[in-house]
Amino acid sequence: MTARVALVTGASRGIGKAAALRLAEDGHSVAVNYVRSRDEAEAVVELIRQSGGDAMAVGADVGTEHGVADLFAAVEAAYGPVGILVNNAGATRDNLLLRMNADDWDDVLAVNLRSVFLCTKTALRGMLKARWGRVISMTSVSGLSGNPGQANYAAAKAGIVGFTKSVAKEVGSRGITVNAVAPGFIETDMTNEIDEAGRELAKGQISLGRFGTPDEISAAVGYLASEQAAYVTGQVLVVDGGLAI
């Protein structure tokens, strides 16, 4: 496999961390993006370096134009143009719609959807010149089927699906693939906040009867970033243990 420059947003923990570790394992140089969790991001970098890989931590708010500009400038100065972009940064501000305020809506759309627009647009400049690229964005089963109390989050994640399909049609002729991964219930800090009764209820809706692991999501990322997936674009790979069927 040809070594590339990979950027994973929101990579200090959970799915982003697992994706960064997987891409480093596959031989890519990895930029580990974070907003506030600097120590955790540096720990991910250290894990990669201990395994013989190359990584750097870069703090930036990917929901803002200046944050994205600074992020890509730092990565390109250290490694060169980004060839693999994993749009993973995410946030939730759950509430029933009638109780949801505009800030909760705007913040979730900025982190989950605006960041995908900004990062993808910036990454495509180098990918178009190279005539090769991989854009992989994290959507969610919530974006496919909706979820009570998550109108903002589900709208953002559904937006990623439409964005993915549209951009895939725009850049496919240049050897760039654009795909999304839709996780179900995964063992992360977010799902750890679910109480035991809620966890059991959720497991009852999952065909495999358990929550997934970040490594099971990163395996999908590794595949979509590889040459084996060169003919896969505009797709949403659902990794949910059978929750959505």
PDB file of C-alpha atoms in Angstrom:
ATOM      1  CA  MET A   1       0.000   0.000   0.000  1.00  0.00           C
ATOM      2  CA  THR A   2       1.253   3.478  -0.853  1.00  0.00           C
ATOM      3  CA  ALA A   3       1.805   5.593   2.260  1.00  0.00           C
ATOM      4  CA  ARG A   4      -0.418   8.672   2.341  1.00  0.00           C
ATOM      5  CA  VAL A   5      -1.039  11.646   4.595  1.00  0.00           C
ATOM      6  CA  ALA A   6      -4.167  11.039   6.662  1.00  0.00           C
ATOM      7  CA  LEU A   7      -6.106  13.566   8.727  1.00  0.00           C
ATOM      8  CA  VAL A   8      -8.674  12.423  11.282  1.00  0.00           C
ATOM      9  CA  THR A   9     -10.817  15.105  12.903  1.00  0.00           C
ATOM     10  CA  GLY A  10     -11.938  14.600  16.486  1.00  0.00           C
ATOM     11  CA  ALA A  11      -9.332  11.882  16.919  1.00  0.00           C
ATOM     12  CA  SER A  12      -8.411  12.150  20.590  1.00  0.00           C
ATOM     13  CA  ARG A  13     -10.725   9.333  21.685  1.00  0.00           C
ATOM     14  CA  GLY A  14     -13.369   6.820  20.672  1.00  0.00           C
ATOM     15  CA  ILE A  15     -13.963   6.163  16.988  1.00  0.00           C
ATOM     16  CA  GLY A  16     -11.590   8.909  15.872  1.00  0.00           C
ATOM     17  CA  LYS A  17      -8.765   7.481  17.968  1.00  0.00           C
ATOM     18  CA  ALA A  18      -9.380   3.996  16.591  1.00  0.00           C
ATOM     19  CA  ALA A  19      -9.412   5.343  13.025  1.00  0.00           C
ATOM     20  CA  ALA A  20      -6.123   7.178  13.571  1.00  0.00           C
ATOM     21  CA  LEU A  21      -4.490   4.047  14.990  1.00  0.00           C
ATOM     22  CA  ARG A  22      -5.778   1.923  12.112  1.00  0.00           C
ATOM     23  CA  LEU A  23      -4.527   4.309   9.423  1.00  0.00           C
ATOM     24  CA  ALA A  24      -1.128   4.512  11.121  1.00  0.00           C
ATOM     25  CA  GLU A  25      -1.031   0.719  11.271  1.00  0.00           C
ATOM     26  CA  ASP A  26      -1.641   0.720   7.523  1.00  0.00           C
ATOM     27  CA  GLY A  27       1.471   2.831   7.067  1.00  0.00           C
ATOM     28  CA  HIS A  28       0.066   6.335   6.681  1.00  0.00           C
ATOM     29  CA  SER A  29       1.309   9.486   8.400  1.00  0.00           C
ATOM     30  CA  VAL A  30      -1.559  10.616  10.623  1.00  0.00           C
ATOM     31  CA  ALA A  31      -2.615  14.054  11.835  1.00  0.00           C
ATOM     32  CA  VAL A  32      -4.646  13.674  15.033  1.00  0.00           C
ATOM     33  CA  ASN A  33      -7.031  16.624  15.327  1.00  0.00           C
ATOM     34  CA  TYR A  34      -8.566  17.758  18.609  1.00  0.00           C
ATOM     35  CA  VAL A  35     -10.307  20.835  20.015  1.00  0.00           C
ATOM     36  CA  ARG A  36      -9.798  20.717  23.784  1.00  0.00           C
ATOM     37  CA  SER A  37      -8.412  17.262  24.600  1.00  0.00           C
ATOM     38  CA  ARG A  38      -4.752  17.984  23.930  1.00  0.00           C
ATOM     39  CA  ASP A  39      -3.371  15.438  26.402  1.00  0.00           C
ATOM     40  CA  GLU A  40      -5.563  12.684  24.986  1.00  0.00           C
ATOM     41  CA  ALA A  41      -4.555  13.577  21.427  1.00  0.00           C
ATOM     42  CA  GLU A  42      -0.870  13.539  22.370  1.00  0.00           C
ATOM     43  CA  ALA A  43      -1.418  10.116  23.951  1.00  0.00           C
ATOM     44  CA  VAL A  44      -2.796   8.829  20.636  1.00  0.00           C
ATOM     45  CA  VAL A  45       0.264  10.222  18.852  1.00  0.00           C
ATOM     46  CA  GLU A  46       2.537   8.515  21.367  1.00  0.00           C
ATOM     47  CA  LEU A  47       0.788   5.168  20.815  1.00  0.00           C
ATOM     48  CA  ILE A  48       1.342   5.505  17.080  1.00  0.00           C
ATOM     49  CA  ARG A  49       4.998   6.415  17.501  1.00  0.00           C
ATOM     50  CA  GLN A  50       5.584   3.535  19.900  1.00  0.00           C
ATOM     51  CA  SER A  51       4.307   1.218  17.179  1.00  0.00           C
ATOM     52  CA  GLY A  52       6.744   2.669  14.656  1.00  0.00           C
ATOM     53  CA  GLY A  53       4.303   5.030  12.978  1.00  0.00           C
ATOM     54  CA  ASP A  54       4.408   8.747  12.281  1.00  0.00           C
ATOM     55  CA  ALA A  55       1.825  11.106  13.769  1.00  0.00           C
ATOM     56  CA  MET A  56       1.249  14.631  15.000  1.00  0.00           C
ATOM     57  CA  ALA A  57      -1.459  16.273  17.106  1.00  0.00           C
ATOM     58  CA  VAL A  58      -3.065  19.464  15.802  1.00  0.00           C
ATOM     59  CA  GLY A  59      -5.564  21.512  17.779  1.00  0.00           C
ATOM     60  CA  ALA A  60      -8.241  23.252  15.717  1.00  0.00           C
ATOM     61  CA  ASP A  61     -11.969  23.944  15.745  1.00  0.00           C
ATOM     62  CA  VAL A  62     -13.081  22.352  12.478  1.00  0.00           C
ATOM     63  CA  GLY A  63     -16.453  24.059  12.655  1.00  0.00           C
ATOM     64  CA  THR A  64     -14.796  27.368  11.729  1.00  0.00           C
ATOM     65  CA  GLU A  65     -13.112  28.488   8.517  1.00  0.00           C
ATOM     66  CA  HIS A  66     -10.012  29.845  10.246  1.00  0.00           C
ATOM     67  CA  GLY A  67      -9.701  26.686  12.329  1.00  0.00           C
ATOM     68  CA  VAL A  68      -9.760  24.500   9.231  1.00  0.00           C
ATOM     69  CA  ALA A  69      -7.318  26.770   7.390  1.00  0.00           C
ATOM     70  CA  ASP A  70      -4.865  26.613  10.303  1.00  0.00           C
ATOM     71  CA  LEU A  71      -5.295  22.847  10.611  1.00  0.00           C
ATOM     72  CA  PHE A  72      -4.513  22.104   6.983  1.00  0.00           C
ATOM     73  CA  ALA A  73      -1.633  24.581   6.936  1.00  0.00           C
ATOM     74  CA  ALA A  74      -0.017  22.781   9.879  1.00  0.00           C
ATOM     75  CA  VAL A  75      -0.524  19.322   8.394  1.00  0.00           C
ATOM     76  CA  GLU A  76       0.742  20.312   4.949  1.00  0.00           C
ATOM     77  CA  ALA A  77       3.804  22.026   6.436  1.00  0.00           C
ATOM     78  CA  ALA A  78       4.720  18.830   8.280  1.00  0.00           C
ATOM     79  CA  TYR A  79       3.666  16.114   5.848  1.00  0.00           C
ATOM     80  CA  GLY A  80       2.359  17.549   2.594  1.00  0.00           C
ATOM     81  CA  PRO A  81      -1.176  17.488   1.115  1.00  0.00           C
ATOM     82  CA  VAL A  82      -3.814  15.366   2.797  1.00  0.00           C
ATOM     83  CA  GLY A  83      -4.655  12.252   0.789  1.00  0.00           C
ATOM     84  CA  ILE A  84      -7.031  10.600   3.269  1.00  0.00           C
ATOM     85  CA  LEU A  85      -9.561  12.697   5.168  1.00  0.00           C
ATOM     86  CA  VAL A  86     -11.680  11.178   7.915  1.00  0.00           C
ATOM     87  CA  ASN A  87     -14.414  13.591   8.993  1.00  0.00           C
ATOM     88  CA  ASN A  88     -15.124  12.288  12.466  1.00  0.00           C
ATOM     89  CA  ALA A  89     -15.579  15.356  14.689  1.00  0.00           C
ATOM     90  CA  GLY A  90     -18.973  15.280  16.340  1.00  0.00           C
ATOM     91  CA  ALA A  91     -21.068  16.644  19.184  1.00  0.00           C
ATOM     92  CA  THR A  92     -24.551  16.179  20.607  1.00  0.00           C
ATOM     93  CA  ARG A  93     -26.943  18.594  22.322  1.00  0.00           C
ATOM     94  CA  ASP A  94     -29.918  16.282  22.754  1.00  0.00           C
ATOM     95  CA  ASN A  95     -33.378  17.590  23.574  1.00  0.00           C
ATOM     96  CA  LEU A  96     -36.928  17.324  22.322  1.00  0.00           C
ATOM     97  CA  LEU A  97     -37.494  19.758  19.472  1.00  0.00           C
ATOM     98  CA  LEU A  98     -39.870  22.020  21.414  1.00  0.00           C
ATOM     99  CA  ARG A  99     -37.212  22.401  24.117  1.00  0.00           C
ATOM    100  CA  MET A 100     -34.259  22.760  21.742  1.00  0.00           C
ATOM    101  CA  ASN A 101     -32.870  26.264  21.417  1.00  0.00           C
ATOM    102  CA  ALA A 102     -31.222  27.766  18.349  1.00  0.00           C
ATOM    103  CA  ASP A 103     -27.735  27.544  19.837  1.00  0.00           C
ATOM    104  CA  ASP A 104     -28.134  23.794  20.369  1.00  0.00           C
ATOM    105  CA  TRP A 105     -29.158  23.491  16.728  1.00  0.00           C
ATOM    106  CA  ASP A 106     -26.391  25.705  15.365  1.00  0.00           C
ATOM    107  CA  ASP A 107     -23.606  24.173  17.477  1.00  0.00           C
ATOM    108  CA  VAL A 108     -24.440  20.605  16.469  1.00  0.00           C
ATOM    109  CA  LEU A 109     -24.781  21.510  12.790  1.00  0.00           C
ATOM    110  CA  ALA A 110     -21.434  23.349  12.902  1.00  0.00           C
ATOM    111  CA  VAL A 111     -19.466  20.514  14.482  1.00  0.00           C
ATOM    112  CA  ASN A 112     -21.131  17.617  12.678  1.00  0.00           C
ATOM    113  CA  LEU A 113     -21.942  19.019   9.226  1.00  0.00           C
ATOM    114  CA  ARG A 114     -20.265  22.371   8.586  1.00  0.00           C
ATOM    115  CA  SER A 115     -16.932  20.803   9.513  1.00  0.00           C
ATOM    116  CA  VAL A 116     -17.420  18.148   6.841  1.00  0.00           C
ATOM    117  CA  PHE A 117     -18.047  20.839   4.219  1.00  0.00           C
ATOM    118  CA  LEU A 118     -15.051  22.934   5.268  1.00  0.00           C
ATOM    119  CA  CYS A 119     -12.564  20.091   5.656  1.00  0.00           C
ATOM    120  CA  THR A 120     -13.610  18.277   2.500  1.00  0.00           C
ATOM    121  CA  LYS A 121     -13.485  21.428   0.383  1.00  0.00           C
ATOM    122  CA  THR A 122      -9.991  22.197   1.663  1.00  0.00           C
ATOM    123  CA  ALA A 123      -8.694  18.650   1.251  1.00  0.00           C
ATOM    124  CA  LEU A 124     -10.018  18.355  -2.292  1.00  0.00           C
ATOM    125  CA  ARG A 125      -7.607  20.987  -3.590  1.00  0.00           C
ATOM    126  CA  GLY A 126      -4.621  18.707  -3.029  1.00  0.00           C
ATOM    127  CA  MET A 127      -6.519  15.565  -3.970  1.00  0.00           C
ATOM    128  CA  LEU A 128      -7.542  17.016  -7.319  1.00  0.00           C
ATOM    129  CA  LYS A 129      -3.918  17.842  -8.125  1.00  0.00           C
ATOM    130  CA  ALA A 130      -2.817  14.348  -7.130  1.00  0.00           C
ATOM    131  CA  ARG A 131      -5.754  12.721  -8.944  1.00  0.00           C
ATOM    132  CA  TRP A 132      -6.188  10.492  -5.891  1.00  0.00           C
ATOM    133  CA  GLY A 133      -8.011  10.874  -2.634  1.00  0.00           C
ATOM    134  CA  ARG A 134     -10.218   9.321   0.008  1.00  0.00           C
ATOM    135  CA  VAL A 135     -12.877  11.221   1.910  1.00  0.00           C
ATOM    136  CA  ILE A 136     -14.600   9.220   4.640  1.00  0.00           C
ATOM    137  CA  SER A 137     -17.211  10.894   6.829  1.00  0.00           C
ATOM    138  CA  MET A 138     -18.921   9.583   9.947  1.00  0.00           C
ATOM    139  CA  THR A 139     -22.671   9.712   9.691  1.00  0.00           C
ATOM    140  CA  SER A 140     -24.934   7.662  11.970  1.00  0.00           C
ATOM    141  CA  VAL A 141     -27.927   5.368  11.931  1.00  0.00           C
ATOM    142  CA  SER A 142     -29.687   8.368  13.528  1.00  0.00           C
ATOM    143  CA  GLY A 143     -29.201  10.165  10.227  1.00  0.00           C
ATOM    144  CA  LEU A 144     -30.832   7.294   8.358  1.00  0.00           C
ATOM    145  CA  SER A 145     -33.813   6.582  10.584  1.00  0.00           C
ATOM    146  CA  GLY A 146     -34.065   9.536  12.982  1.00  0.00           C
ATOM    147  CA  ASN A 147     -34.064   9.429  16.764  1.00  0.00           C
ATOM    148  CA  PRO A 148     -36.307  11.191  19.315  1.00  0.00           C
ATOM    149  CA  GLY A 149     -34.497  14.042  21.015  1.00  0.00           C
ATOM    150  CA  GLN A 150     -31.871  14.265  18.292  1.00  0.00           C
ATOM    151  CA  ALA A 151     -33.474  16.374  15.564  1.00  0.00           C
ATOM    152  CA  ASN A 152     -30.314  18.497  15.307  1.00  0.00           C
ATOM    153  CA  TYR A 153     -27.897  15.552  15.335  1.00  0.00           C
ATOM    154  CA  ALA A 154     -30.000  13.446  12.946  1.00  0.00           C
ATOM    155  CA  ALA A 155     -30.380  16.382  10.554  1.00  0.00           C
ATOM    156  CA  ALA A 156     -26.611  16.912  10.522  1.00  0.00           C
ATOM    157  CA  LYS A 157     -25.883  13.246   9.978  1.00  0.00           C
ATOM    158  CA  ALA A 158     -28.519  12.984   7.232  1.00  0.00           C
ATOM    159  CA  GLY A 159     -26.882  16.013   5.634  1.00  0.00           C
ATOM    160  CA  ILE A 160     -23.598  14.130   5.512  1.00  0.00           C
ATOM    161  CA  VAL A 161     -25.278  11.399   3.468  1.00  0.00           C
ATOM    162  CA  GLY A 162     -26.509  13.842   0.826  1.00  0.00           C
ATOM    163  CA  PHE A 163     -23.197  15.693   0.864  1.00  0.00           C
ATOM    164  CA  THR A 164     -21.276  12.439   0.372  1.00  0.00           C
ATOM    165  CA  LYS A 165     -23.315  11.358  -2.628  1.00  0.00           C
ATOM    166  CA  SER A 166     -23.171  14.784  -4.265  1.00  0.00           C
ATOM    167  CA  VAL A 167     -19.412  15.261  -3.868  1.00  0.00           C
ATOM    168  CA  ALA A 168     -18.740  11.695  -5.013  1.00  0.00           C
ATOM    169  CA  LYS A 169     -20.418  12.572  -8.303  1.00  0.00           C
ATOM    170  CA  GLU A 170     -18.378  15.765  -8.623  1.00  0.00           C
ATOM    171  CA  VAL A 171     -14.887  14.328  -8.114  1.00  0.00           C
ATOM    172  CA  GLY A 172     -15.058  10.681  -9.167  1.00  0.00           C
ATOM    173  CA  SER A 173     -13.441  11.368 -12.535  1.00  0.00           C
ATOM    174  CA  ARG A 174     -10.280  12.499 -10.694  1.00  0.00           C
ATOM    175  CA  GLY A 175      -9.734   9.238  -8.850  1.00  0.00           C
ATOM    176  CA  ILE A 176     -11.218  10.502  -5.585  1.00  0.00           C
ATOM    177  CA  THR A 177     -13.722   8.418  -3.654  1.00  0.00           C
ATOM    178  CA  VAL A 178     -16.164   9.917  -1.158  1.00  0.00           C
ATOM    179  CA  ASN A 179     -17.949   7.617   1.258  1.00  0.00           C
ATOM    180  CA  ALA A 180     -19.548   7.568   4.688  1.00  0.00           C
ATOM    181  CA  VAL A 181     -19.701   5.137   7.587  1.00  0.00           C
ATOM    182  CA  ALA A 182     -22.860   4.919   9.684  1.00  0.00           C
ATOM    183  CA  PRO A 183     -22.155   3.440  13.119  1.00  0.00           C
ATOM    184  CA  GLY A 184     -24.887   2.194  15.400  1.00  0.00           C
ATOM    185  CA  PHE A 185     -24.402   1.880  19.158  1.00  0.00           C
ATOM    186  CA  ILE A 186     -20.625   1.819  19.726  1.00  0.00           C
ATOM    187  CA  GLU A 187     -18.776   1.564  23.056  1.00  0.00           C
ATOM    188  CA  THR A 188     -17.634   5.184  23.404  1.00  0.00           C
ATOM    189  CA  ASP A 189     -17.872   7.969  25.997  1.00  0.00           C
ATOM    190  CA  MET A 190     -21.144   9.015  24.376  1.00  0.00           C
ATOM    191  CA  THR A 191     -22.856   5.644  24.825  1.00  0.00           C
ATOM    192  CA  ASN A 192     -21.316   5.175  28.264  1.00  0.00           C
ATOM    193  CA  GLU A 193     -23.716   7.894  29.417  1.00  0.00           C
ATOM    194  CA  ILE A 194     -26.681   5.611  28.694  1.00  0.00           C
ATOM    195  CA  ASP A 195     -27.999   3.995  31.880  1.00  0.00           C
ATOM    196  CA  GLU A 196     -28.155   0.219  32.233  1.00  0.00           C
ATOM    197  CA  ALA A 197     -31.871   0.021  31.451  1.00  0.00           C
ATOM    198  CA  GLY A 198     -31.320   2.039  28.288  1.00  0.00           C
ATOM    199  CA  ARG A 199     -28.393  -0.139  27.257  1.00  0.00           C
ATOM    200  CA  GLU A 200     -30.437  -3.304  27.652  1.00  0.00           C
ATOM    201  CA  LEU A 201     -33.286  -1.788  25.661  1.00  0.00           C
ATOM    202  CA  ALA A 202     -30.873  -0.827  22.886  1.00  0.00           C
ATOM    203  CA  LYS A 203     -29.264  -4.260  22.818  1.00  0.00           C
ATOM    204  CA  GLY A 204     -32.714  -5.781  22.380  1.00  0.00           C
ATOM    205  CA  GLN A 205     -33.040  -3.861  19.098  1.00  0.00           C
ATOM    206  CA  ILE A 206     -29.652  -4.988  17.765  1.00  0.00           C
ATOM    207  CA  SER A 207     -29.572  -8.298  15.869  1.00  0.00           C
ATOM    208  CA  LEU A 208     -26.132  -9.184  17.238  1.00  0.00           C
ATOM    209  CA  GLY A 209     -27.261  -8.316  20.756  1.00  0.00           C
ATOM    210  CA  ARG A 210     -24.332  -6.092  21.711  1.00  0.00           C
ATOM    211  CA  PHE A 211     -22.771  -2.682  21.180  1.00  0.00           C
ATOM    212  CA  GLY A 212     -19.979  -2.452  18.630  1.00  0.00           C
ATOM    213  CA  THR A 213     -16.391  -1.407  19.287  1.00  0.00           C
ATOM    214  CA  PRO A 214     -14.435   1.525  17.859  1.00  0.00           C
ATOM    215  CA  ASP A 215     -12.097  -0.984  16.200  1.00  0.00           C
ATOM    216  CA  GLU A 216     -15.031  -2.421  14.252  1.00  0.00           C
ATOM    217  CA  ILE A 217     -15.705   1.049  12.858  1.00  0.00           C
ATOM    218  CA  SER A 218     -12.035   1.715  12.145  1.00  0.00           C
ATOM    219  CA  ALA A 219     -11.921  -1.506  10.115  1.00  0.00           C
ATOM    220  CA  ALA A 220     -14.519   0.030   7.792  1.00  0.00           C
ATOM    221  CA  VAL A 221     -12.453   3.222   7.610  1.00  0.00           C
ATOM    222  CA  GLY A 222      -9.328   1.239   6.781  1.00  0.00           C
ATOM    223  CA  TYR A 223     -11.129  -0.554   3.983  1.00  0.00           C
ATOM    224  CA  LEU A 224     -12.590   2.605   2.442  1.00  0.00           C
ATOM    225  CA  ALA A 225      -9.173   4.283   2.592  1.00  0.00           C
ATOM    226  CA  SER A 226      -7.460   1.371   0.857  1.00  0.00           C
ATOM    227  CA  GLU A 227      -6.862   0.524  -2.782  1.00  0.00           C
ATOM    228  CA  GLN A 228      -9.256  -2.401  -2.342  1.00  0.00           C
ATOM    229  CA  ALA A 229     -12.065   0.173  -2.171  1.00  0.00           C
ATOM    230  CA  ALA A 230     -10.982   2.088  -5.278  1.00  0.00           C
ATOM    231  CA  TYR A 231     -14.280   1.257  -7.015  1.00  0.00           C
ATOM    232  CA  VAL A 232     -16.492   2.167  -4.041  1.00  0.00           C
ATOM    233  CA  THR A 233     -17.808   5.732  -3.918  1.00  0.00           C
ATOM    234  CA  GLY A 234     -20.932   7.594  -2.868  1.00  0.00           C
ATOM    235  CA  GLN A 235     -21.816   4.825  -0.442  1.00  0.00           C
ATOM    236  CA  VAL A 236     -22.917   4.685   3.183  1.00  0.00           C
ATOM    237  CA  LEU A 237     -21.474   1.642   4.938  1.00  0.00           C
ATOM    238  CA  VAL A 238     -23.723   0.836   7.882  1.00  0.00           C
ATOM    239  CA  VAL A 239     -21.882  -0.835  10.779  1.00  0.00           C
ATOM    240  CA  ASP A 240     -24.564  -1.292  13.411  1.00  0.00           C
ATOM    241  CA  GLY A 241     -24.888  -4.979  14.298  1.00  0.00           C
ATOM    242  CA  GLY A 242     -28.216  -5.122  12.505  1.00  0.00           C
ATOM    243  CA  LEU A 243     -29.883  -2.247  14.392  1.00  0.00           C
ATOM    244  CA  ALA A 244     -31.340  -0.602  11.284  1.00  0.00           C
ATOM    245  CA  ILE A 245     -32.733  -3.691   9.557  1.00  0.00           C
TER     246      ILE A 245
END
